[in-house]
Tab-separated table of C-alpha atoms in Angstrom:
chain	number	residue	atom	x	y	z
P	1	MET	CA	-57.589	0.639	-24.396
P	2	SER	CA	-53.948	0.638	-25.424
P	3	GLU	CA	-53.598	4.368	-24.576
P	4	ALA	CA	-55.009	3.709	-21.094
P	5	MET	CA	-52.552	0.884	-20.570
P	6	ARG	CA	-49.697	3.139	-21.643
P	7	ALA	CA	-50.889	5.952	-19.407
P	8	ARG	CA	-51.215	3.729	-16.353
P	9	PRO	CA	-47.468	3.048	-15.839
P	10	ALA	CA	-46.684	6.745	-16.314
P	11	SER	CA	-49.325	7.645	-13.759
P	12	ARG	CA	-47.937	5.107	-11.316
P	13	LEU	CA	-44.443	6.560	-11.729
P	14	ARG	CA	-45.749	10.056	-11.011
P	15	VAL	CA	-47.593	8.834	-7.918
P	16	ALA	CA	-44.506	6.960	-6.686
P	17	ALA	CA	-42.315	10.037	-7.311
P	18	ARG	CA	-44.698	12.275	-5.334
P	19	PHE	CA	-44.767	9.848	-2.414
P	20	LEU	CA	-40.964	9.591	-2.557
P	21	ALA	CA	-40.529	13.367	-2.491
P	22	ARG	CA	-43.023	13.671	0.366
P	23	SER	CA	-41.247	10.922	2.314
P	24	LEU	CA	-37.848	12.597	1.952
P	25	ASP	CA	-39.341	15.924	3.015
P	26	LEU	CA	-40.999	14.550	6.148
P	27	ARG	CA	-38.244	12.133	7.174
P	28	ALA	CA	-35.107	14.077	6.323
P	29	THR	CA	-33.517	13.233	9.680
P	30	SER	CA	-33.864	9.479	9.174
P	31	PHE	CA	-32.586	9.784	5.604
P	32	LEU	CA	-29.557	11.810	6.713
P	33	LEU	CA	-28.789	9.235	9.400
P	34	ALA	CA	-28.823	6.444	6.831
P	35	LEU	CA	-26.810	8.620	4.424
P	36	SER	CA	-24.145	9.168	7.096
P	37	SER	CA	-23.941	5.428	7.727
P	38	VAL	CA	-23.546	4.626	4.032
P	39	ALA	CA	-20.976	7.390	3.554
P	40	VAL	CA	-18.860	6.185	6.494
P	41	GLY	CA	-18.974	2.558	5.354
P	42	ILE	CA	-18.116	3.430	1.756
P	43	SER	CA	-15.366	5.812	2.876
P	44	VAL	CA	-13.561	2.906	4.554
P	45	VAL	CA	-13.778	0.876	1.335
P	46	ALA	CA	-12.634	3.830	-0.793
P	47	MET	CA	-9.754	4.476	1.589
P	48	SER	CA	-8.772	0.787	1.516
P	49	LEU	CA	-8.750	0.726	-2.294
P	50	ALA	CA	-6.692	3.921	-2.458
P	51	LEU	CA	-4.228	2.620	0.114
P	52	LYS	CA	-3.973	-0.781	-1.559
P	53	ALA	CA	-3.122	0.878	-4.853
P	54	ASP	CA	-0.305	3.027	-3.429
P	55	VAL	CA	0.716	1.557	-0.087
P	56	SER	CA	2.732	-1.392	-1.448
P	57	ARG	CA	4.967	0.932	-3.440
P	58	LYS	CA	5.286	3.470	-0.644
P	59	MET	CA	5.854	0.843	2.030
P	60	SER	CA	8.503	-0.842	-0.110
P	61	ARG	CA	10.324	2.465	-0.120
P	62	GLU	CA	9.950	2.746	3.645
P	63	LEU	CA	11.219	-0.816	4.083
P	64	ARG	CA	14.446	0.006	2.308
P	65	ALA	CA	15.772	0.437	5.835
P	66	TYR	CA	16.074	-3.365	5.870
P	67	GLY	CA	18.854	-3.042	3.284
P	68	PRO	CA	19.467	-5.354	0.290
P	69	ASN	CA	17.085	-8.227	-0.430
P	70	LEU	CA	19.149	-9.865	-3.211
P	71	ILE	CA	22.859	-10.716	-3.383
P	72	VAL	CA	24.734	-11.579	-6.587
P	73	THR	CA	28.000	-13.512	-6.237
P	74	PRO	CA	30.279	-15.486	-8.617
P	75	GLY	CA	28.687	-18.751	-9.712
P	76	ALA	CA	30.155	-22.177	-9.106
P	77	GLY	CA	31.300	-22.447	-12.718
P	78	LEU	CA	33.195	-19.161	-12.739
P	79	GLY	CA	36.947	-19.632	-12.942
P	80	GLY	CA	38.010	-16.609	-10.884
P	81	GLY	CA	36.852	-15.503	-7.504
P	82	THR	CA	35.426	-12.189	-8.691
P	83	LEU	CA	32.810	-10.896	-11.074
P	84	ASP	CA	33.609	-8.523	-13.896
P	85	ALA	CA	32.637	-5.004	-12.841
P	86	SER	CA	30.471	-4.683	-15.964
P	87	VAL	CA	28.072	-7.212	-14.468
P	88	THR	CA	26.277	-4.370	-12.660
P	89	GLY	CA	25.196	-2.992	-16.030
P	90	SER	CA	23.910	-6.418	-17.059
P	91	LEU	CA	21.926	-6.733	-13.836
P	92	ALA	CA	20.351	-3.315	-14.368
P	93	SER	CA	19.472	-4.246	-17.951
P	94	VAL	CA	17.729	-7.487	-16.939
P	95	LEU	CA	15.756	-5.684	-14.214
P	96	SER	CA	15.130	-2.527	-16.235
P	97	ARG	CA	11.374	-2.722	-15.601
P	98	THR	CA	11.835	-3.051	-11.844
P	99	GLU	CA	12.648	-0.209	-9.472
P	100	MET	CA	15.916	-1.131	-7.806
P	101	ASP	CA	19.152	0.074	-6.235
P	102	GLN	CA	22.458	-1.761	-6.334
P	103	THR	CA	26.033	-1.305	-5.221
P	104	PRO	CA	29.148	-3.350	-6.107
P	105	LEU	CA	31.545	-4.478	-3.398
P	106	LEU	CA	35.074	-5.817	-3.489
P	107	TYR	CA	36.576	-7.486	-0.407
P	108	ALA	CA	40.307	-7.827	0.181
P	109	ALA	CA	42.566	-8.726	3.094
P	110	GLY	CA	44.788	-5.840	4.140
P	111	ARG	CA	46.507	-4.119	7.014
P	112	ALA	CA	46.178	-0.799	8.799
P	113	GLY	CA	47.885	0.454	11.955
P	114	GLY	CA	49.694	-2.867	12.310
P	115	LEU	CA	46.453	-4.870	12.362
P	116	GLY	CA	45.197	-7.355	9.816
P	117	LEU	CA	41.695	-6.467	8.662
P	118	THR	CA	39.119	-6.704	5.883
P	119	LEU	CA	38.939	-3.897	3.365
P	120	ALA	CA	35.722	-3.352	1.450
P	121	GLY	CA	35.770	-1.389	-1.782
P	122	ILE	CA	32.449	0.330	-2.288
P	123	GLU	CA	30.737	3.127	-4.210
P	124	PHE	CA	29.710	5.455	-1.398
P	125	ASP	CA	26.870	7.229	-3.190
P	126	SER	CA	24.973	4.010	-4.031
P	127	ALA	CA	25.885	2.405	-0.692
P	128	ARG	CA	24.321	5.319	1.180
P	129	ARG	CA	20.987	4.624	-0.575
P	130	LEU	CA	21.207	0.872	-0.132
P	131	PHE	CA	22.285	0.801	3.516
P	132	PRO	CA	20.203	3.524	5.206
P	133	TYR	CA	20.393	1.658	8.514
P	134	TRP	CA	24.138	2.352	8.793
P	135	ARG	CA	24.716	4.908	11.517
P	136	VAL	CA	27.685	7.067	10.584
P	137	ARG	CA	29.369	9.312	13.142
P	138	GLY	CA	31.055	11.970	11.119
P	139	ALA	CA	30.043	12.094	7.451
P	140	TRP	CA	29.700	9.933	4.378
P	141	PRO	CA	32.468	10.525	1.821
P	142	ALA	CA	31.288	12.752	-1.004
P	143	PRO	CA	30.678	11.130	-4.425
P	144	GLY	CA	33.909	11.079	-6.380
P	145	ASP	CA	36.053	11.546	-3.270
P	146	GLY	CA	38.844	9.029	-3.798
P	147	ASP	CA	40.784	9.805	-0.619
P	148	SER	CA	38.197	9.213	2.132
P	149	SER	CA	37.052	6.121	3.987
P	150	LEU	CA	34.568	4.826	6.542
P	151	VAL	CA	35.842	2.720	9.447
P	152	GLY	CA	33.802	0.285	11.520
P	153	ALA	CA	33.210	1.627	15.015
P	154	ARG	CA	34.727	-1.360	16.876
P	155	LEU	CA	37.753	-1.475	14.603
P	156	ALA	CA	38.252	2.280	14.975
P	157	GLY	CA	38.515	1.808	18.741
P	158	ARG	CA	41.419	-0.601	18.308
P	159	LEU	CA	43.069	1.528	15.627
P	160	LYS	CA	42.534	4.634	17.767
P	161	VAL	CA	41.299	6.728	14.858
P	162	GLY	CA	38.310	9.045	14.498
P	163	PRO	CA	36.651	11.294	11.921
P	164	GLY	CA	39.074	13.680	10.261
P	165	GLN	CA	42.188	11.645	11.075
P	166	ALA	CA	44.485	9.905	8.590
P	167	LEU	CA	44.623	6.130	8.130
P	168	ARG	CA	47.173	4.255	6.001
P	169	ILE	CA	46.059	0.981	4.468
P	170	GLU	CA	48.115	-1.695	2.720
P	171	VAL	CA	47.128	-4.489	0.327
P	172	GLY	CA	49.755	-6.916	-0.969
P	173	GLY	CA	52.659	-4.474	-0.604
P	174	HIS	CA	50.750	-1.533	-2.065
P	175	GLY	CA	49.554	1.231	0.230
P	176	ALA	CA	47.503	4.422	0.328
P	177	GLU	CA	46.803	7.055	2.936
P	178	LEU	CA	43.147	7.983	3.430
P	179	ARG	CA	41.170	10.400	5.554
P	180	VAL	CA	38.611	8.864	7.920
P	181	ALA	CA	35.333	10.584	7.036
P	182	GLY	CA	33.166	8.727	9.541
P	183	LEU	CA	32.728	5.729	11.822
P	184	VAL	CA	30.127	3.084	10.948
P	185	THR	CA	27.862	1.413	13.515
P	186	THR	CA	25.612	-1.447	12.337
P	187	GLY	CA	25.786	-4.100	15.052
P	188	GLU	CA	27.117	-6.509	12.411
P	189	ALA	CA	30.404	-7.463	10.774
P	190	GLU	CA	30.687	-4.042	9.100
P	191	GLU	CA	31.965	-2.658	12.403
P	192	GLU	CA	35.203	-4.617	11.872
P	193	GLN	CA	35.826	-3.416	8.310
P	194	VAL	CA	37.306	-0.412	6.540
P	195	PHE	CA	35.298	0.895	3.581
P	196	VAL	CA	37.339	2.555	0.848
P	197	PRO	CA	36.555	3.768	-2.686
P	198	LEU	CA	36.027	0.812	-5.007
P	199	ALA	CA	38.376	2.088	-7.712
P	200	LEU	CA	41.151	2.605	-5.152
P	201	LEU	CA	40.896	-0.927	-3.774
P	202	GLN	CA	40.768	-2.391	-7.278
P	203	GLY	CA	44.015	-0.592	-8.062
P	204	LEU	CA	45.728	-1.754	-4.861
P	205	ALA	CA	44.547	-5.353	-5.308
P	206	GLY	CA	45.380	-5.449	-9.014
P	207	THR	CA	41.909	-6.465	-10.177
P	208	ARG	CA	39.084	-4.946	-12.166
P	209	GLY	CA	36.498	-7.239	-10.658
P	210	ILE	CA	34.086	-7.147	-7.734
P	211	SER	CA	33.299	-9.731	-5.083
P	212	THR	CA	29.562	-9.237	-4.994
P	213	ALA	CA	26.697	-6.923	-5.934
P	214	ALA	CA	24.039	-6.069	-3.374
P	215	LEU	CA	20.600	-5.239	-4.757
P	216	ARG	CA	17.409	-3.838	-3.309
P	217	ILE	CA	14.308	-4.596	-5.447
P	218	ASP	CA	11.064	-2.834	-4.635
P	219	ALA	CA	8.946	-5.979	-4.794
P	220	GLY	CA	7.477	-8.721	-2.645
P	221	PRO	CA	9.145	-12.045	-1.839
P	222	ASP	CA	7.744	-13.887	-4.865
P	223	GLU	CA	8.927	-11.139	-7.217
P	224	VAL	CA	12.386	-11.190	-5.619
P	225	GLU	CA	12.594	-14.964	-6.132
P	226	ALA	CA	11.537	-14.524	-9.767
P	227	ALA	CA	14.108	-11.755	-10.259
P	228	ALA	CA	16.862	-14.036	-8.931
P	229	ARG	CA	15.893	-16.738	-11.441
P	230	ASP	CA	15.772	-14.210	-14.283
P	231	LEU	CA	19.239	-12.911	-13.417
P	232	GLU	CA	20.807	-16.361	-13.276
P	233	ALA	CA	19.219	-17.269	-16.624
P	234	ALA	CA	20.235	-14.043	-18.362
P	235	VAL	CA	23.705	-13.358	-16.913
P	236	PRO	CA	26.161	-16.293	-17.166
P	237	GLY	CA	28.541	-17.089	-14.322
P	238	ILE	CA	26.572	-15.535	-11.462
P	239	SER	CA	24.634	-16.840	-8.482
P	240	ALA	CA	21.673	-14.722	-7.365
P	241	ARG	CA	20.517	-15.373	-3.815
P	242	PRO	CA	17.456	-13.687	-2.287
P	243	LEU	CA	17.795	-12.655	1.350
P	244	ARG	CA	14.587	-14.392	2.330
P	245	GLN	CA	14.379	-13.006	5.853
P	246	VAL	CA	14.168	-9.481	4.461
P	247	SER	CA	11.822	-10.170	1.547
P	248	ARG	CA	9.566	-12.482	3.554
P	249	ALA	CA	9.267	-9.971	6.371
P	250	GLU	CA	8.232	-7.291	3.881
P	251	GLY	CA	5.756	-9.577	2.119
P	252	SER	CA	4.244	-10.717	5.410
P	253	LEU	CA	3.766	-7.127	6.526
P	254	LEU	CA	2.020	-6.131	3.285
P	255	GLU	CA	-0.169	-9.237	3.390
P	256	ARG	CA	-1.243	-8.532	6.960
P	257	LEU	CA	-2.071	-4.963	6.030
P	258	ASP	CA	-4.294	-6.180	3.171
P	259	VAL	CA	-6.080	-8.633	5.480
P	260	MET	CA	-6.587	-5.972	8.136
P	261	MET	CA	-8.060	-3.478	5.673
P	262	GLY	CA	-10.270	-6.188	4.132
P	263	LEU	CA	-11.676	-7.236	7.501
P	264	LEU	CA	-12.240	-3.624	8.520
P	265	SER	CA	-14.067	-2.924	5.248
P	266	ALA	CA	-16.247	-6.041	5.593
P	267	LEU	CA	-17.152	-5.112	9.171
P	268	MET	CA	-18.056	-1.551	8.222
P	269	LEU	CA	-20.154	-2.712	5.260
P	270	ALA	CA	-22.054	-5.209	7.431
P	271	MET	CA	-22.806	-2.469	9.951
P	272	THR	CA	-23.888	-0.184	7.097
P	273	VAL	CA	-26.363	-2.763	5.761
P	274	LEU	CA	-27.849	-3.195	9.223
P	275	CYS	CA	-28.147	0.568	9.719
P	276	VAL	CA	-29.814	1.077	6.328
P	277	MET	CA	-32.185	-1.818	6.931
P	278	THR	CA	-33.105	-0.554	10.408
P	279	THR	CA	-33.706	2.967	9.108
P	280	LEU	CA	-35.903	1.792	6.241
P	281	VAL	CA	-37.880	-0.530	8.506
P	282	SER	CA	-38.553	2.345	10.896
P	283	ILE	CA	-39.672	4.473	7.957
P	284	VAL	CA	-42.056	1.724	6.804
P	285	VAL	CA	-43.478	1.371	10.324
P	286	GLU	CA	-44.061	5.142	10.523
P	287	ARG	CA	-45.707	5.128	7.117
P	288	GLN	CA	-48.060	2.206	7.597
P	289	PRO	CA	-51.188	4.449	7.521
P	290	GLU	CA	-49.805	6.224	4.455
P	291	ILE	CA	-49.066	2.966	2.640
P	292	GLY	CA	-52.510	1.645	3.635
P	293	LEU	CA	-54.086	4.777	2.147
P	294	MET	CA	-52.067	4.310	-1.041
P	295	ARG	CA	-53.310	0.748	-1.346
P	296	SER	CA	-56.926	1.773	-0.689
P	297	LEU	CA	-56.605	4.296	-3.530
P	298	GLY	CA	-55.458	1.580	-5.908
P	299	ALA	CA	-51.685	1.573	-5.519
P	300	GLY	CA	-50.223	-1.834	-6.207
P	301	ASP	CA	-47.014	-3.570	-5.235
P	302	GLY	CA	-45.191	-1.769	-8.056
P	303	GLU	CA	-45.696	1.684	-6.566
P	304	ILE	CA	-44.587	0.516	-3.115
P	305	ILE	CA	-41.491	-1.135	-4.559
P	306	LEU	CA	-40.632	1.915	-6.683
P	307	MET	CA	-40.996	4.212	-3.699
P	308	LEU	CA	-38.655	2.227	-1.419
P	309	LEU	CA	-36.177	1.418	-4.182
P	310	GLY	CA	-36.166	5.097	-5.148
P	311	GLU	CA	-35.206	6.061	-1.618
P	312	ALA	CA	-32.546	3.340	-1.531
P	313	THR	CA	-31.144	4.406	-4.930
P	314	LEU	CA	-30.885	8.059	-3.914
P	315	LEU	CA	-29.296	6.946	-0.668
P	316	GLY	CA	-26.790	4.746	-2.497
P	317	LEU	CA	-25.781	7.368	-5.075
P	318	ALA	CA	-25.402	10.160	-2.526
P	319	GLY	CA	-23.686	7.896	0.018
P	320	GLY	CA	-21.306	6.464	-2.593
P	321	LEU	CA	-20.129	9.863	-3.826
P	322	LEU	CA	-19.873	11.315	-0.327
P	323	GLY	CA	-18.086	8.196	0.926
P	324	TYR	CA	-15.596	8.392	-1.950
P	325	GLY	CA	-14.761	11.971	-1.006
P	326	LEU	CA	-14.311	11.051	2.659
P	327	GLY	CA	-12.229	8.008	1.715
P	328	VAL	CA	-9.873	10.060	-0.465
P	329	ALA	CA	-9.461	12.591	2.343
P	330	GLY	CA	-8.759	9.798	4.842
P	331	ALA	CA	-6.241	8.152	2.515
P	332	ARG	CA	-4.431	11.460	2.038
P	333	LEU	CA	-4.284	11.992	5.794
P	334	LEU	CA	-2.919	8.487	6.412
P	335	GLY	CA	-0.427	8.933	3.595
P	336	HIS	CA	0.936	12.086	5.196
P	337	GLN	CA	1.019	10.514	8.663
P	338	LEU	CA	2.615	7.196	7.644
P	339	PHE	CA	4.721	8.006	4.593
P	340	GLY	CA	5.034	11.802	4.506
P	341	ALA	CA	3.408	11.809	1.042
P	342	ALA	CA	-0.158	12.047	-0.216
P	343	ILE	CA	-2.008	8.996	-1.529
P	344	ALA	CA	-3.198	9.835	-5.043
P	345	ALA	CA	-6.942	10.085	-5.681
P	346	ARG	CA	-8.145	7.442	-8.148
P	347	PRO	CA	-11.290	8.435	-10.091
P	348	GLU	CA	-11.602	4.893	-11.455
P	349	VAL	CA	-12.657	3.840	-7.953
P	350	ILE	CA	-15.833	5.973	-8.128
P	351	PRO	CA	-17.921	3.441	-10.148
P	352	VAL	CA	-16.783	0.644	-7.833
P	353	VAL	CA	-17.729	2.346	-4.571
P	354	THR	CA	-20.932	3.809	-6.009
P	355	GLY	CA	-22.020	0.380	-7.260
P	356	LEU	CA	-21.172	-1.094	-3.881
P	357	ALA	CA	-23.193	1.607	-2.118
P	358	LEU	CA	-26.196	0.891	-4.371
P	359	ALA	CA	-25.894	-2.846	-3.722
P	360	ILE	CA	-25.785	-2.241	0.034
P	361	CYS	CA	-28.830	0.027	-0.035
P	362	TRP	CA	-30.813	-2.330	-2.272
P	363	ALA	CA	-29.904	-5.231	-0.003
P	364	GLY	CA	-31.088	-3.133	2.929
P	365	THR	CA	-34.557	-2.825	1.369
P	366	LEU	CA	-35.299	-6.568	1.379
P	367	LEU	CA	-36.818	-6.735	4.862
P	368	PRO	CA	-38.564	-3.315	4.652
P	369	LEU	CA	-40.080	-4.272	1.287
P	370	ARG	CA	-41.377	-7.532	2.677
P	371	ARG	CA	-43.008	-5.678	5.553
P	372	ALA	CA	-44.406	-2.918	3.330
P	373	LEU	CA	-45.942	-5.351	0.830
P	374	ALA	CA	-47.628	-7.242	3.682
P	375	ILE	CA	-49.530	-4.144	4.888
P	376	ARG	CA	-53.307	-4.466	4.415
P	377	PRO	CA	-55.211	-1.223	3.849
P	378	ALA	CA	-57.994	-1.898	6.369
P	379	ASP	CA	-55.572	-2.808	9.186
P	380	ALA	CA	-53.296	0.154	8.470
P	381	LEU	CA	-56.153	2.648	8.413
P	382	ARG	CA	-57.526	1.278	11.712
P	383	GLY	CA	-54.044	1.769	13.227
P	384	GLU	CA	-53.414	-1.949	13.824
């Protein structure tokens, strides 16, 4: 008796497997339609996960065009009006785990061509990275070039100077003659300033300090706020002020992108469940005589359940893997189109999307199973 009981489940599994294989053979078109639906839905999820993993970092790099998002100035308790130039090293040390760019600036009142103006001492190589929105007609001074300058476009019109011409500047009785490398257009106050090498202006002004340090942190608004607090706590005598308009705009854009991708994924998954359910219901309707015959031959609910769940499991596994491949391809394409760089494939996403595909397909069997288990052999065989 015990051997018969052990043999019965094995026999049922063999019967269910044969019916499953026969079903896939006869209804390959319906199965492929459902497989395509699952693959498309899962591809959107896989693409969203891949983009979410890389897009924040890549978009932060793209949004560097906004310029600095954090400004460091002398604190209220600092005796002098400048910061020690070594403060830039301290800032970099505190934020060593954060990707960032910074440039020191020193402002001084001076004269050029008989006009009073503002001189800005700057390190041109770091400034070029931090202020990519500056439009320069001519050229940026080369790193280490201590005899070149940039002149604001509006100020250059009054001074009547252009790229390649000489410009003499004076600060407190000390002067230097510089070559104008380019004219700066920003639409802001920079167009009324002359930018000179930082070391040169420090020498003319008789100081080793800087007026401010401009920083660009590749992080969202909350991280920028936290970085400002960390800097003020770790570096005495400074005031760190986030430029909230820049950081909030970046954070809002990333948040909206996450919401958009989430809604798109949810919509695609809902449509996938409906497609799978519709396909399986149509298969059950087509197979009513077959299921009725199975029941008349002694098949119970277990065989019917195994058959439909087997189809759904195969559908989920195949759709999950195919959808992952399509999602990675789509993410790479979007990465090239939007950022000019590929989005990296993430194998750790495979179990997530495959499990999601299985859950969708199993959920899609609920209504077909209910209909299949309600089939009565006599009615099915009579064609009712």
